XYZ file of C-alpha atoms in Angstrom:
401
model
C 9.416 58.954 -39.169
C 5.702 57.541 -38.129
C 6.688 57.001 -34.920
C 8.768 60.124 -34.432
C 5.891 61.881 -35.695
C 3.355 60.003 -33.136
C 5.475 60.501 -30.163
C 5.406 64.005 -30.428
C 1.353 64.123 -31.076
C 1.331 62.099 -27.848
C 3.822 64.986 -25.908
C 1.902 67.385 -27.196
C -1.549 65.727 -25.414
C 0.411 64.576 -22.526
C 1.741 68.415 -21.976
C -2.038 69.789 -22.524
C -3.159 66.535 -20.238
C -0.746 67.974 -17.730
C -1.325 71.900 -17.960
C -5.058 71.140 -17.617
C -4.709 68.806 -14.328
C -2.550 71.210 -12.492
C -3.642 72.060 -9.019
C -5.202 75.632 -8.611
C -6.573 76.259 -12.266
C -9.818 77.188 -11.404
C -9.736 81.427 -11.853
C -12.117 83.543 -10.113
C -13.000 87.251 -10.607
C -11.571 89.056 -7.293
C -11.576 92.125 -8.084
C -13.876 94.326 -11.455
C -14.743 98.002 -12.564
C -17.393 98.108 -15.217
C -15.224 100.805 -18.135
C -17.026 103.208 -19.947
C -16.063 105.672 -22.880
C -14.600 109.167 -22.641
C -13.556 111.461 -25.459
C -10.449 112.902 -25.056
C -10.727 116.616 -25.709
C -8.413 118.286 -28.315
C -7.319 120.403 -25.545
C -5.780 117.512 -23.108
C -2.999 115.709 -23.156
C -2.769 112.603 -25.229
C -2.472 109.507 -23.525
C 0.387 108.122 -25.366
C 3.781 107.721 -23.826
C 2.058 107.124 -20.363
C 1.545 104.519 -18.070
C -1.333 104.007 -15.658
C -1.221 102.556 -12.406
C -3.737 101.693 -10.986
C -4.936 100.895 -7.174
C -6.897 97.768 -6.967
C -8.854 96.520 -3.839
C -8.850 92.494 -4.573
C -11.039 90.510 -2.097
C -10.459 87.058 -2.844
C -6.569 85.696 -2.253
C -5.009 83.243 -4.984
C -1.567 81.671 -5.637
C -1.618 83.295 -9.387
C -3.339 85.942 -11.042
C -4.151 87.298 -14.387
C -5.277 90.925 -15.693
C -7.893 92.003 -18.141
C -6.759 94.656 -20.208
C -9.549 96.463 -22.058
C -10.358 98.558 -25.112
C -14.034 98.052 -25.101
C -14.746 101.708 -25.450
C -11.849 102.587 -27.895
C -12.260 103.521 -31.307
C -8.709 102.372 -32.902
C -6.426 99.334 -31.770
C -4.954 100.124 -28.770
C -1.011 99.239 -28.184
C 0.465 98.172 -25.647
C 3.857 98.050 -24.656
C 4.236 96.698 -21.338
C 2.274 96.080 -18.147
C 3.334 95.372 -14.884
C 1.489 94.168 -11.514
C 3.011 94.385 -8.520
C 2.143 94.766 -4.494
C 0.642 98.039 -3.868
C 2.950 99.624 -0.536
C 0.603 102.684 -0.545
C 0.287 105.677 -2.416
C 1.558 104.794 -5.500
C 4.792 102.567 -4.797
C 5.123 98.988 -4.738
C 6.801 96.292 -2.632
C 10.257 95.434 -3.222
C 10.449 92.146 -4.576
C 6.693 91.806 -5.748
C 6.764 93.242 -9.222
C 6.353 91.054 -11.966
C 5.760 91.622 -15.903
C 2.452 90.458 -17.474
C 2.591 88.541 -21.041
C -0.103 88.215 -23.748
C 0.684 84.885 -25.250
C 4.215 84.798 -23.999
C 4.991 88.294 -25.322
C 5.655 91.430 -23.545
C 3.238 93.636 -25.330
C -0.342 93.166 -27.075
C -2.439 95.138 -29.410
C -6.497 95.124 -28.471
C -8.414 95.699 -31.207
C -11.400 98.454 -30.966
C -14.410 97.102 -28.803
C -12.701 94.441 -27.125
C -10.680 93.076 -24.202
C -7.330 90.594 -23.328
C -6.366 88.369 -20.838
C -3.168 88.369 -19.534
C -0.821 85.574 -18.819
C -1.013 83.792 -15.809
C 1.731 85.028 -13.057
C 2.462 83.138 -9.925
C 2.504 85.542 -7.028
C 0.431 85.108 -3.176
C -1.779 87.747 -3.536
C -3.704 88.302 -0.115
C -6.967 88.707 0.419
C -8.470 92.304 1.010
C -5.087 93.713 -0.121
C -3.950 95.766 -2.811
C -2.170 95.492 -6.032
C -0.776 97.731 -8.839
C -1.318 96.981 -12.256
C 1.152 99.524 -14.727
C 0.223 99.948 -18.469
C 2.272 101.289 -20.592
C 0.914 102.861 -23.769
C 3.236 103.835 -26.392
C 2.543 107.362 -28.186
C -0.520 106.474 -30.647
C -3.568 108.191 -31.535
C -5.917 107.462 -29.027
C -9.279 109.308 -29.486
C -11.800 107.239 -26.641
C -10.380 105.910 -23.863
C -12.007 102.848 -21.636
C -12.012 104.003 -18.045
C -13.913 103.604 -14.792
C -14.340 107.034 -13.658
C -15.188 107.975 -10.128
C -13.523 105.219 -8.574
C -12.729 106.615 -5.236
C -9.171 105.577 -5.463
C -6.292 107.361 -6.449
C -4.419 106.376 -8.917
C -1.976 107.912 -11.123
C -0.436 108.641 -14.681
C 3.218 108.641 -15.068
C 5.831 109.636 -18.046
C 7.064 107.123 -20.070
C 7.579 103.106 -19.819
C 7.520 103.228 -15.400
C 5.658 100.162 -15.544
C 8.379 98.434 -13.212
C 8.913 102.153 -11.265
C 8.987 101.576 -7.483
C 6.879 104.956 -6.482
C 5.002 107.107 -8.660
C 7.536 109.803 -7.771
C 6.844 113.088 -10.349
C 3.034 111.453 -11.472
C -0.339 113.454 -12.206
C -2.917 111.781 -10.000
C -6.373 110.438 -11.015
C -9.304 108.657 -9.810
C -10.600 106.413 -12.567
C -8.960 103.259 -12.949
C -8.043 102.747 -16.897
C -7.936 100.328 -19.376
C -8.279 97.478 -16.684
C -11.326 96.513 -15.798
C -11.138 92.748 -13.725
C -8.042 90.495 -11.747
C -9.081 86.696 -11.353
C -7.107 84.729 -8.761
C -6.194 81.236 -8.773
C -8.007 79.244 -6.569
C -9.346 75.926 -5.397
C -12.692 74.769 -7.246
C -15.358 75.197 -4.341
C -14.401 79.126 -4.848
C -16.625 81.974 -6.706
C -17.776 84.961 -7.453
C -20.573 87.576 -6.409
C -21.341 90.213 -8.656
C -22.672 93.473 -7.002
C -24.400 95.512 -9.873
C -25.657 98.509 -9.938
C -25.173 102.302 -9.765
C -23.180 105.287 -7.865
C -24.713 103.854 -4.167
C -22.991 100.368 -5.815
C -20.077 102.194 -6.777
C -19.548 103.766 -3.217
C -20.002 107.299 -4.406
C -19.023 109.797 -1.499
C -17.339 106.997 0.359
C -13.679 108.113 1.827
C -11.520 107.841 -1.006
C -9.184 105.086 -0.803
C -10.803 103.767 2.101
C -12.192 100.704 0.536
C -15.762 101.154 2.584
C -18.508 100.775 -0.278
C -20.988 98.043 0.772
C -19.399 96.209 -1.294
C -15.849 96.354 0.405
C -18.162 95.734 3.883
C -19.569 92.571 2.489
C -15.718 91.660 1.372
C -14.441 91.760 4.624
C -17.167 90.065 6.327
C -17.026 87.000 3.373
C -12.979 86.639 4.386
C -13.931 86.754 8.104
C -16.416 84.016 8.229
C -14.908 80.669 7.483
C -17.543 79.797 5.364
C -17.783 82.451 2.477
C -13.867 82.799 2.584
C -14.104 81.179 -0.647
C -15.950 83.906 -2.368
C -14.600 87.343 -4.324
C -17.005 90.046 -4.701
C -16.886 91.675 -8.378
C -18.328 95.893 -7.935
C -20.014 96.272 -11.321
C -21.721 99.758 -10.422
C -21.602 102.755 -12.578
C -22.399 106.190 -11.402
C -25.660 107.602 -13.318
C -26.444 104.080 -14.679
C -30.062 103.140 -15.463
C -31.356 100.029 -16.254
C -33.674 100.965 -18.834
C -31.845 103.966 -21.062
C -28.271 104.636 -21.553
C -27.454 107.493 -19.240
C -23.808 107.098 -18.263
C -22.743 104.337 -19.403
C -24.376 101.758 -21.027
C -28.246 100.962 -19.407
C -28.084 97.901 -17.142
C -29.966 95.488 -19.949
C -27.279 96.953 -22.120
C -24.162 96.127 -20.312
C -25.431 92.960 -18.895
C -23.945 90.144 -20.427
C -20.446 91.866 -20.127
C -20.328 93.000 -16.390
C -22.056 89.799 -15.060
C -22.519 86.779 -17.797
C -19.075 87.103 -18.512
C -17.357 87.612 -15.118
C -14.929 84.589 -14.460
C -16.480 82.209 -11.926
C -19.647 84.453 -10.972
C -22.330 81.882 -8.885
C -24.339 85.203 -7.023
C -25.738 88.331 -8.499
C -26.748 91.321 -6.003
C -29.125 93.876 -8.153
C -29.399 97.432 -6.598
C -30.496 99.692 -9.962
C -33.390 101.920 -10.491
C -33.060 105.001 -8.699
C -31.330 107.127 -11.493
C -34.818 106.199 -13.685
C -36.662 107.420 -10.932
C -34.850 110.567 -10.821
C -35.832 111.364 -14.394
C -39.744 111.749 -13.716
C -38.390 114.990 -11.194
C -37.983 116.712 -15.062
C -38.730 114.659 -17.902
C -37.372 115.940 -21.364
C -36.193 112.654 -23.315
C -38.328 110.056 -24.736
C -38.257 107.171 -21.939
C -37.995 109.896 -18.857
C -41.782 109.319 -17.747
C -41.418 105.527 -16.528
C -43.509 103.328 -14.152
C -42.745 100.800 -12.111
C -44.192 98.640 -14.431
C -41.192 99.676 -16.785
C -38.717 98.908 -13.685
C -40.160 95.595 -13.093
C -39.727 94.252 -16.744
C -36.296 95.363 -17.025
C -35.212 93.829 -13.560
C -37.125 90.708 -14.232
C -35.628 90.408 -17.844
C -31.734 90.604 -15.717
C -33.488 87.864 -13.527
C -34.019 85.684 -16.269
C -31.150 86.503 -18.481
C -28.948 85.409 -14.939
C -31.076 82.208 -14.289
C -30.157 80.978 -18.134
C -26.569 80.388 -17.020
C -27.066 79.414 -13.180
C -26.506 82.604 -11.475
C -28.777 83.076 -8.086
C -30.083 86.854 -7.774
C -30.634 88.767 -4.900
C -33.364 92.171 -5.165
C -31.831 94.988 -3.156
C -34.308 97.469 -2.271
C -33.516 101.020 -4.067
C -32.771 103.678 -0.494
C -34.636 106.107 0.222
C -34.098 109.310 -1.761
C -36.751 112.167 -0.810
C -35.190 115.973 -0.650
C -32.346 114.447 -2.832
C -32.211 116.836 -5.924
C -34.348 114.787 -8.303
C -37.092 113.730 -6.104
C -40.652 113.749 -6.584
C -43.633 112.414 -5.039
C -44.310 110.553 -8.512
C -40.828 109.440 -8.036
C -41.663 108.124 -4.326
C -44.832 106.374 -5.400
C -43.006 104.457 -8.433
C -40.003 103.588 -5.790
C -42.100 102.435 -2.618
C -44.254 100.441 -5.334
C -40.692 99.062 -7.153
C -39.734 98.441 -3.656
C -42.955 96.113 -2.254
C -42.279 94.012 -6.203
C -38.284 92.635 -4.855
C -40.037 91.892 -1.634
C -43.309 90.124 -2.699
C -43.067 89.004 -5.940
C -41.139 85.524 -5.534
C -38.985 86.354 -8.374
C -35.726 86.904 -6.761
C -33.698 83.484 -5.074
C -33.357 86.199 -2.148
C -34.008 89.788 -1.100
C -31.309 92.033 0.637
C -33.741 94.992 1.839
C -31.242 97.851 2.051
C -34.264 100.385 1.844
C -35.460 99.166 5.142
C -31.386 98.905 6.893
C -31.293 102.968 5.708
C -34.323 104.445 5.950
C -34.970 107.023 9.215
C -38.100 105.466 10.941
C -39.753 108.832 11.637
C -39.302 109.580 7.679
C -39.437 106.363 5.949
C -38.832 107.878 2.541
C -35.738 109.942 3.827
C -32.408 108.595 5.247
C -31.266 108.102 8.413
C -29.189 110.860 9.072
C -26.453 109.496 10.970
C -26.563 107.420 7.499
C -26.841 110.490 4.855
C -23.199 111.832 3.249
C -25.725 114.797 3.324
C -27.099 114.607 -0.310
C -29.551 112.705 1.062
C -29.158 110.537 -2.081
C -26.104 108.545 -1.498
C -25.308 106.802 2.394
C -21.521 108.086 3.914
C -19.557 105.578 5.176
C -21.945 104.401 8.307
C -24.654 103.858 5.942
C -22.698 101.417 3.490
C -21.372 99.913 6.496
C -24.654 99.410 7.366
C -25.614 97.844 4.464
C -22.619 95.443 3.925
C -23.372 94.768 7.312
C -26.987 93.924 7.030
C -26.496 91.229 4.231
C -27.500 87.918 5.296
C -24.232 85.312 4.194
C -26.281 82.629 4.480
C -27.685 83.509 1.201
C -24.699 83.077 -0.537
C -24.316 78.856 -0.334
């Protein structure tokens, strides 16, 4: 009986031994949306009985991936009954062939408890770089009062009836453009491979880019990474928020707030790009709330604290320059001062491992404080897609080794 009992002790190791020491088991983040919390309103339809698909963008290619499933912003377990990811075709179908059903722990389905998130099993599919996927979750009717959601996306995505996790086209769906409930794919990949976190707000985010044309700066610096032979081995995580500050909660959580979840956290993250400031800025156009009357000194200690909290686990950091912003909607001239002056700090103050200086790429050199306007989407706030072209373009990759 000793020996039986021994043997299987010594399986068991040998199985973990071997699970542990096969190839490809290193997982990187390749694609990310940072969620946030919306009520849902007495007056719209419950989410129950739905499934989501959503339209994801990867960057990085793998031999398997696995899907994080989150409820960070709900307010009651959330069930789930099934969830699917698949080969997005376009629109909202799927290739033939390329669906497969995710597991939690070998099972079909998963609860996530309020405030948190899940992992799903691995699944071993190619998925290309630069290419898109569909990940389908089903949610079974439930109460659901908050839901966790990246709104804004620029990408269509869309809500059917029912368990259509495995549906081949989203034939009879109501389209939206958040993704929900999953917020980050990691890919399979050798262990030279990893992650860059771009963090920030709705110029992050890619706010008036085309919709589902994949040309945030982020996207840009994508591409170029997977062109050059070099950097092919790196995803690129988008971690911006539309109205974020990184001082006061504004929406979302502030950028010291959310931190530790949409960068610490990230699977495999080596490089940080910070571009986040402008939205405090904004507030001194009409200050109301305690906090709105900042100063750059207030910027500088809440980027430098994101410096050091990203040093403490071996992440290099890059200061972007905020773009220019004058005759945007909440400009000032105490605004400008506290941005050119926020501005000189990334570039002079020896802080940063690097600085990307996107408010030089953007800025029109007859106006420096205004855009270029074959750059502006005409808000003169946020760049169209020339100007985040621009400013994927402008990113030096030798930073990133």
């Amino acid at each position: 009986m000793q020996r039986k009992f021994l043997a299987l002790i010594f399986l068991s190791f040998s199985s973990l031994a071997t699970w542990a020491q096969t190839p490809g088991s290193h997982w990187v983040g390749t694609w990310a949306a940072s969620p946030v919390g919306e009520q849902v309103n007495s007056g719209q339809p419950s989410p129950g009985d739905s499934t989501y698909r959503n339209i994801v963008h990867i960057s990085l290619g793998g031999s398997a991936v696995r899907v994080q499933l989150s409820n960070e912003f709900g307010t009651e377990p959330l069930k789930v009954g099934a969830a699917h990811v698949a080969i997005s075709s376009g629109g909202g179908s799927i290739q033939s062939g390329s669906d497969h059903p995710l597991t939690f722990n070998e099972r079909p389905f998963a609860e996530i408890p309020a405030g948190a998130f899940i992992v799903s099993d691995p699944v071993t599919m190619q998925a290309t770089p630069l290419s898109d996927l569909a990940v389908s979750i089903y949610l079974p009717q439930q109460s659901i009062r908050n839901t966790t959601c990246h709104s804004f996306g620029d990408s269509t995505n869309y809500i059917l009836k029912g368990d259509a996790t495995a549906a081949a086209t989203a034939d009879n769906s109501s389209p939206i453009y958040s993704w929900c409930f999953v917020k980050g794919i990691d890919v399979s990949v050798g262990d030279k491979s990893s992650a860059i976190v771009a963090f920030g707000d709705s110029i992050t985010d890619g706010a008036l880019s085309t919709r589902d044309g994949n040309r945030r700066w982020p996207d840009v610096l994508a591409t170029r990474l997977q062109a050059n032979k070099a950097t092919a081995n790196l995803g690129v995580l988008n971690q911006g928020i539309g109205g974020n500050r990184v001082l006061h909660d504004g929406y979302g959580p502030s950028a010291l707030a959310r931190f530790d979840r949409d960068v610490i956290a990230q699977t495999g993250v080596k490089y940080l790009v910070i571009l986040e400031g402008i939205n405090d800025i904004g507030r001194l156009k009409n200050p109301h709330e305690p906090g709105d009357n900042i100063t750059a000194d207030d910027l500088i200690f809440g980027l430098a604290q994101l410096v050091t909290r990203a040093h403490q686990h071996g992440i290099k950091v890059f200061g972007a320059t905020l773009t220019p912003y004058m005759s945007a909607g909440y400009s000032s001239a105490a605004g400008e001062q506290v941005r050119q002056a926020y501005n000189n700090w990334i570039r002079t103050s020896g802080v940063f491992d690097g600085v990307i200086d996107f408010d030089k790429i953007t800025q029109d050199p007859a106006h420096t404080d205004t855009f270029l306007p074959d750059y502006d989407s005409g808000d003169h706030l946020h760049p169209k897609d020339a100007g985040y072209k621009a400013m994927g373009d402008a990113i030096d990759l030798s930073l990133f080794r």
